[in-house]
Amino acid sequence: MKVISIWQPWAQLIVHGFKRFETRTWAPPKSVIGQRIGIASTKNVLPKQLAAFNEEEFQFFWNLLDEAWEFDQLVRGYLLGTVVLDSFEEITEEFLDDITREEKAYGWYKLGDFAWRLKQPELLAHPIPIKGAQGLYEWKGFENGAQTQGADNNRPQRPSNLRPHLSLCQ
């Protein structure tokens, strides 16, 4: 399985379905479009990530989440779950006009970069320690017996009207 390492708390937001786009300076390989990829949290948090977390706009939406997450308690250096990499788009003014204010707060949207559309998040019942890498990298843990208990896909579905302002992102 291909895996991508993402800074916390953005990795957490992705596997819980709150963040629907991952922004990168590069387009994903065509071979992974439509495929399930792993979402790993990085081991470290740099000052610029902490500053982004503390930005007023980010904090506004973070505080609206019905989750009891403390930034310092988020696991780092673990495979947290998987998503389907549905598609990608170059970031344009038109693209930015179509995404929500919340989604903008959860990413770095620079014109000319790429937004990877993520769907069907699956949270692992037990995060798995993982050695991260830059870019997309291959991980064979599931093939080698890791996470035998499977994903926690018995979580109750979130009501579809819980966050109607995100409907454009579906």
PDB file of C-alpha atoms in Angstrom:
ATOM      1  CA  MET A   1       0.000   0.000   0.000  1.00  0.00           C
ATOM      2  CA  LYS A   2       1.150   3.522  -0.711  1.00  0.00           C
ATOM      3  CA  VAL A   3       1.329   5.780   2.348  1.00  0.00           C
ATOM      4  CA  ILE A   4       1.814   9.505   2.773  1.00  0.00           C
ATOM      5  CA  SER A   5       3.034  11.156   5.977  1.00  0.00           C
ATOM      6  CA  ILE A   6       1.150  14.253   7.059  1.00  0.00           C
ATOM      7  CA  TRP A   7       1.729  16.657   9.946  1.00  0.00           C
ATOM      8  CA  GLN A   8      -0.528  16.495  12.963  1.00  0.00           C
ATOM      9  CA  PRO A   9      -3.276  17.596  13.440  1.00  0.00           C
ATOM     10  CA  TRP A  10      -3.987  17.483   9.687  1.00  0.00           C
ATOM     11  CA  ALA A  11      -3.496  13.698   9.529  1.00  0.00           C
ATOM     12  CA  GLN A  12      -6.067  13.355  12.328  1.00  0.00           C
ATOM     13  CA  LEU A  13      -8.517  15.591  10.474  1.00  0.00           C
ATOM     14  CA  ILE A  14      -8.140  13.499   7.307  1.00  0.00           C
ATOM     15  CA  VAL A  15      -8.735  10.066   8.836  1.00  0.00           C
ATOM     16  CA  HIS A  16     -11.775  11.381  10.712  1.00  0.00           C
ATOM     17  CA  GLY A  17     -13.249  12.873   7.524  1.00  0.00           C
ATOM     18  CA  PHE A  18     -13.005  16.555   8.476  1.00  0.00           C
ATOM     19  CA  LYS A  19     -10.306  17.448   5.930  1.00  0.00           C
ATOM     20  CA  ARG A  20     -11.186  16.434   2.387  1.00  0.00           C
ATOM     21  CA  PHE A  21      -8.227  17.782   0.439  1.00  0.00           C
ATOM     22  CA  GLU A  22      -4.505  17.357   0.952  1.00  0.00           C
ATOM     23  CA  THR A  23      -2.451  20.065  -0.737  1.00  0.00           C
ATOM     24  CA  ARG A  24       0.877  19.328  -2.364  1.00  0.00           C
ATOM     25  CA  THR A  25       3.260  21.047  -4.775  1.00  0.00           C
ATOM     26  CA  TRP A  26       3.073  17.955  -6.993  1.00  0.00           C
ATOM     27  CA  ALA A  27       0.322  15.909  -8.586  1.00  0.00           C
ATOM     28  CA  PRO A  28      -0.096  12.332  -7.387  1.00  0.00           C
ATOM     29  CA  PRO A  29       0.975   9.541  -9.739  1.00  0.00           C
ATOM     30  CA  LYS A  30      -1.905   8.409 -11.951  1.00  0.00           C
ATOM     31  CA  SER A  31      -1.396   4.853 -10.662  1.00  0.00           C
ATOM     32  CA  VAL A  32      -2.756   5.793  -7.209  1.00  0.00           C
ATOM     33  CA  ILE A  33      -5.859   7.664  -8.367  1.00  0.00           C
ATOM     34  CA  GLY A  34      -8.857   5.666  -7.180  1.00  0.00           C
ATOM     35  CA  GLN A  35      -6.674   3.604  -4.830  1.00  0.00           C
ATOM     36  CA  ARG A  36      -6.754   3.388  -1.053  1.00  0.00           C
ATOM     37  CA  ILE A  37      -3.659   4.975   0.510  1.00  0.00           C
ATOM     38  CA  GLY A  38      -2.437   5.089   4.086  1.00  0.00           C
ATOM     39  CA  ILE A  39      -2.353   8.270   6.160  1.00  0.00           C
ATOM     40  CA  ALA A  40       0.546   8.394   8.611  1.00  0.00           C
ATOM     41  CA  SER A  41       1.265  11.132  11.104  1.00  0.00           C
ATOM     42  CA  THR A  42       4.770  12.580  11.123  1.00  0.00           C
ATOM     43  CA  LYS A  43       6.899  12.106  14.234  1.00  0.00           C
ATOM     44  CA  ASN A  44       7.738  15.782  14.646  1.00  0.00           C
ATOM     45  CA  VAL A  45       5.913  19.065  14.509  1.00  0.00           C
ATOM     46  CA  LEU A  46       7.858  22.045  13.218  1.00  0.00           C
ATOM     47  CA  PRO A  47       7.321  25.609  14.464  1.00  0.00           C
ATOM     48  CA  LYS A  48       5.549  26.552  11.211  1.00  0.00           C
ATOM     49  CA  GLN A  49       3.012  23.728  11.698  1.00  0.00           C
ATOM     50  CA  LEU A  50       2.397  24.797  15.287  1.00  0.00           C
ATOM     51  CA  ALA A  51       1.944  28.382  14.074  1.00  0.00           C
ATOM     52  CA  ALA A  52      -0.581  27.212  11.454  1.00  0.00           C
ATOM     53  CA  PHE A  53      -2.442  25.241  14.133  1.00  0.00           C
ATOM     54  CA  ASN A  54      -2.623  28.364  16.304  1.00  0.00           C
ATOM     55  CA  GLU A  55      -3.930  30.630  13.535  1.00  0.00           C
ATOM     56  CA  GLU A  56      -7.266  32.185  14.417  1.00  0.00           C
ATOM     57  CA  GLU A  57      -9.117  30.749  11.399  1.00  0.00           C
ATOM     58  CA  PHE A  58      -7.849  27.224  12.052  1.00  0.00           C
ATOM     59  CA  GLN A  59      -8.694  27.466  15.746  1.00  0.00           C
ATOM     60  CA  PHE A  60     -12.219  28.685  14.952  1.00  0.00           C
ATOM     61  CA  PHE A  61     -13.014  25.457  13.093  1.00  0.00           C
ATOM     62  CA  TRP A  62     -10.908  23.201  15.341  1.00  0.00           C
ATOM     63  CA  ASN A  63     -12.945  24.373  18.336  1.00  0.00           C
ATOM     64  CA  LEU A  64     -16.212  23.563  16.535  1.00  0.00           C
ATOM     65  CA  LEU A  65     -15.255  19.892  16.187  1.00  0.00           C
ATOM     66  CA  ASP A  66     -17.117  17.540  18.488  1.00  0.00           C
ATOM     67  CA  GLU A  67     -13.886  15.800  19.462  1.00  0.00           C
ATOM     68  CA  ALA A  68     -11.865  15.810  22.692  1.00  0.00           C
ATOM     69  CA  TRP A  69      -8.479  16.077  20.982  1.00  0.00           C
ATOM     70  CA  GLU A  70      -5.580  17.807  22.684  1.00  0.00           C
ATOM     71  CA  PHE A  71      -2.817  18.826  20.293  1.00  0.00           C
ATOM     72  CA  ASP A  72      -0.035  17.476  22.494  1.00  0.00           C
ATOM     73  CA  GLN A  73      -1.811  14.111  22.845  1.00  0.00           C
ATOM     74  CA  LEU A  74      -2.226  13.379  19.110  1.00  0.00           C
ATOM     75  CA  VAL A  75      -0.187  10.328  18.136  1.00  0.00           C
ATOM     76  CA  ARG A  76       2.853  10.974  15.968  1.00  0.00           C
ATOM     77  CA  GLY A  77       4.817   8.521  13.870  1.00  0.00           C
ATOM     78  CA  TYR A  78       1.872   6.162  13.320  1.00  0.00           C
ATOM     79  CA  LEU A  79      -0.297   4.928  10.491  1.00  0.00           C
ATOM     80  CA  LEU A  80      -3.700   6.299  11.518  1.00  0.00           C
ATOM     81  CA  GLY A  81      -5.964   5.071   8.755  1.00  0.00           C
ATOM     82  CA  THR A  82      -6.612   5.038   5.042  1.00  0.00           C
ATOM     83  CA  VAL A  83      -8.494   7.052   2.429  1.00  0.00           C
ATOM     84  CA  VAL A  84      -9.304   6.696  -1.235  1.00  0.00           C
ATOM     85  CA  LEU A  85      -7.347   9.175  -3.347  1.00  0.00           C
ATOM     86  CA  ASP A  86     -10.290  10.022  -5.572  1.00  0.00           C
ATOM     87  CA  SER A  87      -8.840  12.714  -7.839  1.00  0.00           C
ATOM     88  CA  PHE A  88      -6.744  15.853  -7.864  1.00  0.00           C
ATOM     89  CA  GLU A  89      -7.009  19.365  -9.227  1.00  0.00           C
ATOM     90  CA  GLU A  90      -4.617  22.172  -9.845  1.00  0.00           C
ATOM     91  CA  ILE A  91      -5.369  24.954  -7.404  1.00  0.00           C
ATOM     92  CA  THR A  92      -6.895  27.865  -9.307  1.00  0.00           C
ATOM     93  CA  GLU A  93      -9.002  30.859  -8.306  1.00  0.00           C
ATOM     94  CA  GLU A  94     -12.079  28.924  -9.466  1.00  0.00           C
ATOM     95  CA  PHE A  95     -11.140  25.954  -7.309  1.00  0.00           C
ATOM     96  CA  LEU A  96     -10.691  28.223  -4.287  1.00  0.00           C
ATOM     97  CA  ASP A  97     -14.116  29.758  -4.921  1.00  0.00           C
ATOM     98  CA  ASP A  98     -15.681  26.276  -4.721  1.00  0.00           C
ATOM     99  CA  ILE A  99     -14.249  25.027  -1.421  1.00  0.00           C
ATOM    100  CA  THR A 100     -15.448  25.930   2.024  1.00  0.00           C
ATOM    101  CA  ARG A 101     -13.867  28.358   4.424  1.00  0.00           C
ATOM    102  CA  GLU A 102     -13.280  25.440   6.793  1.00  0.00           C
ATOM    103  CA  GLU A 103     -11.456  23.426   4.127  1.00  0.00           C
ATOM    104  CA  LYS A 104      -9.298  26.473   3.372  1.00  0.00           C
ATOM    105  CA  ALA A 105      -8.426  26.760   7.069  1.00  0.00           C
ATOM    106  CA  TYR A 106      -7.236  23.132   7.031  1.00  0.00           C
ATOM    107  CA  GLY A 107      -4.784  23.462   4.149  1.00  0.00           C
ATOM    108  CA  TRP A 108      -2.106  25.449   2.362  1.00  0.00           C
ATOM    109  CA  TYR A 109      -3.757  26.530  -0.883  1.00  0.00           C
ATOM    110  CA  LYS A 110      -1.243  28.090  -3.234  1.00  0.00           C
ATOM    111  CA  LEU A 111      -2.170  28.825  -6.845  1.00  0.00           C
ATOM    112  CA  GLY A 112      -0.519  26.305  -9.164  1.00  0.00           C
ATOM    113  CA  ASP A 113      -0.148  23.622  -6.468  1.00  0.00           C
ATOM    114  CA  PHE A 114      -2.404  20.556  -6.337  1.00  0.00           C
ATOM    115  CA  ALA A 115      -5.348  19.560  -4.156  1.00  0.00           C
ATOM    116  CA  TRP A 116      -5.781  15.822  -3.722  1.00  0.00           C
ATOM    117  CA  ARG A 117      -9.444  14.904  -3.153  1.00  0.00           C
ATOM    118  CA  LEU A 118      -9.703  12.287  -0.387  1.00  0.00           C
ATOM    119  CA  LYS A 119     -12.774  10.136   0.200  1.00  0.00           C
ATOM    120  CA  GLN A 120     -13.961   7.212   2.317  1.00  0.00           C
ATOM    121  CA  PRO A 121     -11.705   7.656   5.349  1.00  0.00           C
ATOM    122  CA  GLU A 122     -11.185   4.529   7.440  1.00  0.00           C
ATOM    123  CA  LEU A 123      -9.729   4.942  10.890  1.00  0.00           C
ATOM    124  CA  LEU A 124      -7.576   2.081  12.194  1.00  0.00           C
ATOM    125  CA  ALA A 125      -8.808   0.620  15.464  1.00  0.00           C
ATOM    126  CA  HIS A 126      -5.209   0.715  16.718  1.00  0.00           C
ATOM    127  CA  PRO A 127      -2.654   3.057  15.081  1.00  0.00           C
ATOM    128  CA  ILE A 128       0.464   1.282  13.867  1.00  0.00           C
ATOM    129  CA  PRO A 129       3.993   2.642  14.443  1.00  0.00           C
ATOM    130  CA  ILE A 130       5.514   3.424  11.063  1.00  0.00           C
ATOM    131  CA  LYS A 131       8.753   4.828   9.730  1.00  0.00           C
ATOM    132  CA  GLY A 132       7.707   7.702   7.506  1.00  0.00           C
ATOM    133  CA  ALA A 133       9.311   9.024   4.359  1.00  0.00           C
ATOM    134  CA  GLN A 134       8.974  11.929   1.964  1.00  0.00           C
ATOM    135  CA  GLY A 135       6.327  11.727  -0.755  1.00  0.00           C
ATOM    136  CA  LEU A 136       4.288   8.589  -1.340  1.00  0.00           C
ATOM    137  CA  TYR A 137       6.085   5.484  -0.144  1.00  0.00           C
ATOM    138  CA  GLU A 138       5.394   1.775  -0.150  1.00  0.00           C
ATOM    139  CA  TRP A 139       4.408   0.048   3.091  1.00  0.00           C
ATOM    140  CA  LYS A 140       3.884  -3.710   3.262  1.00  0.00           C
ATOM    141  CA  GLY A 141       2.659  -3.965   6.841  1.00  0.00           C
ATOM    142  CA  PHE A 142      -0.826  -5.254   6.038  1.00  0.00           C
ATOM    143  CA  GLU A 143       0.688  -7.882   3.744  1.00  0.00           C
ATOM    144  CA  ASN A 144       3.009  -8.903   6.591  1.00  0.00           C
ATOM    145  CA  GLY A 145       0.189  -9.326   9.121  1.00  0.00           C
ATOM    146  CA  ALA A 146       0.033  -5.886  10.720  1.00  0.00           C
ATOM    147  CA  GLN A 147      -3.291  -4.668  12.077  1.00  0.00           C
ATOM    148  CA  THR A 148      -4.962  -8.062  12.151  1.00  0.00           C
ATOM    149  CA  GLN A 149      -7.953  -6.576  13.971  1.00  0.00           C
ATOM    150  CA  GLY A 150      -8.751  -4.437  10.942  1.00  0.00           C
ATOM    151  CA  ALA A 151     -10.080  -0.950  10.691  1.00  0.00           C
ATOM    152  CA  ASP A 152     -12.641   0.497  13.052  1.00  0.00           C
ATOM    153  CA  ASN A 153     -15.358   0.712  10.435  1.00  0.00           C
ATOM    154  CA  ASN A 154     -18.144  -0.036  12.901  1.00  0.00           C
ATOM    155  CA  ARG A 155     -18.135   3.562  14.066  1.00  0.00           C
ATOM    156  CA  PRO A 156     -21.552   5.130  13.700  1.00  0.00           C
ATOM    157  CA  GLN A 157     -21.903   7.098  10.480  1.00  0.00           C
ATOM    158  CA  ARG A 158     -21.995  10.842  10.923  1.00  0.00           C
ATOM    159  CA  PRO A 159     -25.372  12.250   9.972  1.00  0.00           C
ATOM    160  CA  SER A 160     -25.216  13.683   6.466  1.00  0.00           C
ATOM    161  CA  ASN A 161     -26.690  16.980   7.655  1.00  0.00           C
ATOM    162  CA  LEU A 162     -24.140  17.409  10.464  1.00  0.00           C
ATOM    163  CA  ARG A 163     -21.838  19.543   8.318  1.00  0.00           C
ATOM    164  CA  PRO A 164     -23.939  20.595   5.316  1.00  0.00           C
ATOM    165  CA  HIS A 165     -21.509  23.396   4.463  1.00  0.00           C
ATOM    166  CA  LEU A 166     -19.079  20.707   3.248  1.00  0.00           C
ATOM    167  CA  SER A 167     -21.468  19.286   0.653  1.00  0.00           C
ATOM    168  CA  LEU A 168     -19.554  20.947  -2.199  1.00  0.00           C
ATOM    169  CA  CYS A 169     -16.528  18.838  -1.279  1.00  0.00           C
ATOM    170  CA  GLN A 170     -18.289  15.479  -1.631  1.00  0.00           C
TER     171      GLN A 170
END
